[in-house]
Amino acid sequence: TTTTTTTATTMATTGSTEGIRQLLAAEKRAAELVKQARNRRAARMKQAKVEAEDEIKTYRAQLEKELQEQHTTASSNTKVEKIAKDTDGLIAEINSNVEQNTDKVIKTLLDIVCTVKPTIHVNYVK
């Protein structure tokens, strides 16, 4: 009976050692899987960060372009308005000068045309 008990104890010890080895191997495999999953997650997070930064750069460039266009349009409108105002002022000034000087110019032209000064031509021979 002692031999049977010793053999049973040895088999139980061998079986439990094998069970412990299996548990340790399973725990090691689980730790490796968790490590791989963390690594994949970290890689995906880095990739997502790069993609987000690219999208931010693209969006920022688009907004800056739109802002620049708005500034250009606003300054162009301001310049156009200033030129139009200056032109209107010059036209008004010219029209005023025309009204003031029309009579004088007509009188001067009529005086030149209507006043005849008879003179002998220099090549005229007697």
XYZ file of C-alpha atoms in Angstrom:
126
model
C 0.000 0.000 0.000
C 2.876 2.396 0.603
C 4.199 1.710 -2.870
C 0.846 2.455 -4.363
C 0.571 5.658 -2.390
C 4.081 6.748 -3.419
C 3.380 5.979 -7.077
C 0.109 7.866 -6.929
C 1.825 10.796 -5.222
C 4.585 10.789 -7.854
C 2.021 10.728 -10.659
C 0.032 13.481 -9.012
C 3.167 15.550 -8.628
C 4.149 14.895 -12.254
C 0.611 15.789 -13.416
C 0.463 18.955 -11.353
C 3.936 19.974 -12.556
C 2.758 19.468 -16.132
C -0.382 21.458 -15.345
C 1.701 24.252 -13.848
C 3.924 24.250 -16.951
C 0.860 24.513 -19.170
C -0.506 27.358 -17.070
C 2.830 29.190 -17.227
C 3.032 28.657 -21.008
C -0.547 29.897 -21.431
C 0.204 32.911 -19.222
C 3.351 33.650 -21.244
C 1.393 33.362 -24.513
C -1.337 35.635 -23.132
C 1.271 38.200 -22.084
C 2.793 38.042 -25.582
C -0.628 38.556 -27.181
C -1.323 41.534 -24.903
C 2.099 42.982 -25.775
C 1.431 42.563 -29.511
C -2.002 44.158 -29.147
C -0.475 47.131 -27.280
C 2.202 47.499 -29.952
C -0.435 47.427 -32.725
C -2.512 49.976 -30.810
C 0.497 52.249 -30.334
C 1.372 51.980 -34.039
C -2.227 52.773 -35.014
C -2.265 55.754 -32.642
C 0.939 57.088 -34.231
C -0.544 56.595 -37.697
C -3.780 58.326 -36.659
C -1.760 61.219 -35.225
C 0.169 61.620 -38.490
C -3.063 61.487 -40.509
C -4.689 64.047 -38.205
C -1.675 66.369 -38.506
C -1.843 66.075 -42.314
C -5.549 66.892 -42.280
C -4.900 69.855 -39.987
C -2.162 71.147 -42.316
C -4.455 70.803 -45.335
C -7.344 72.518 -43.552
C -5.091 75.300 -42.245
C -3.684 75.895 -45.752
C -7.213 76.048 -47.147
C -8.322 78.535 -44.477
C -5.231 80.685 -45.008
C -5.876 80.691 -48.766
C -9.501 81.738 -48.228
C -8.415 84.440 -45.776
C -5.825 85.729 -48.231
C -8.472 85.814 -50.985
C -10.806 87.758 -48.698
C -8.063 90.258 -47.860
C -7.194 90.605 -51.538
C -10.836 91.049 -52.493
C -11.422 93.554 -49.698
C -8.329 95.562 -50.570
C -9.205 95.364 -54.277
C -12.707 96.632 -53.549
C -11.262 99.421 -51.443
C -8.824 100.346 -54.207
C -11.562 100.233 -56.852
C -13.802 102.417 -54.710
C -10.967 104.916 -54.139
C -10.134 105.027 -57.856
C -13.816 105.482 -58.740
C -14.152 108.291 -56.190
C -10.981 110.008 -57.455
C -12.143 109.623 -61.063
C -15.568 111.062 -60.277
C -13.882 114.014 -58.572
C -11.622 114.632 -61.572
C -14.534 114.407 -64.008
C -16.523 116.884 -61.908
C -13.550 119.264 -61.857
C -13.080 118.978 -65.639
C -16.806 119.572 -66.255
C -16.653 122.633 -64.013
C -13.658 123.977 -65.946
C -15.459 123.344 -69.250
C -18.527 125.281 -68.061
C -16.382 128.180 -66.844
C -14.203 128.410 -69.956
C -16.570 127.479 -72.821
C -17.631 131.055 -73.485
C -14.030 132.309 -73.333
C -12.807 129.645 -75.768
C -15.642 130.295 -78.235
C -15.014 134.067 -78.083
C -11.278 133.563 -78.625
C -11.853 131.253 -81.609
C -14.370 133.645 -83.172
C -12.013 136.592 -82.680
C -9.179 134.722 -84.398
C -11.337 133.551 -87.297
C -13.312 136.741 -87.828
C -10.547 139.269 -87.416
C -8.813 139.666 -90.749
C -5.474 141.458 -90.887
C -4.558 142.104 -94.462
C -0.839 141.693 -95.100
C 1.251 141.276 -98.185
C 2.912 137.975 -98.595
C 6.717 138.070 -98.404
C 7.090 136.493 -101.842
C 4.868 139.020 -103.560
C 6.789 140.955 -106.204
C 5.586 144.257 -107.617
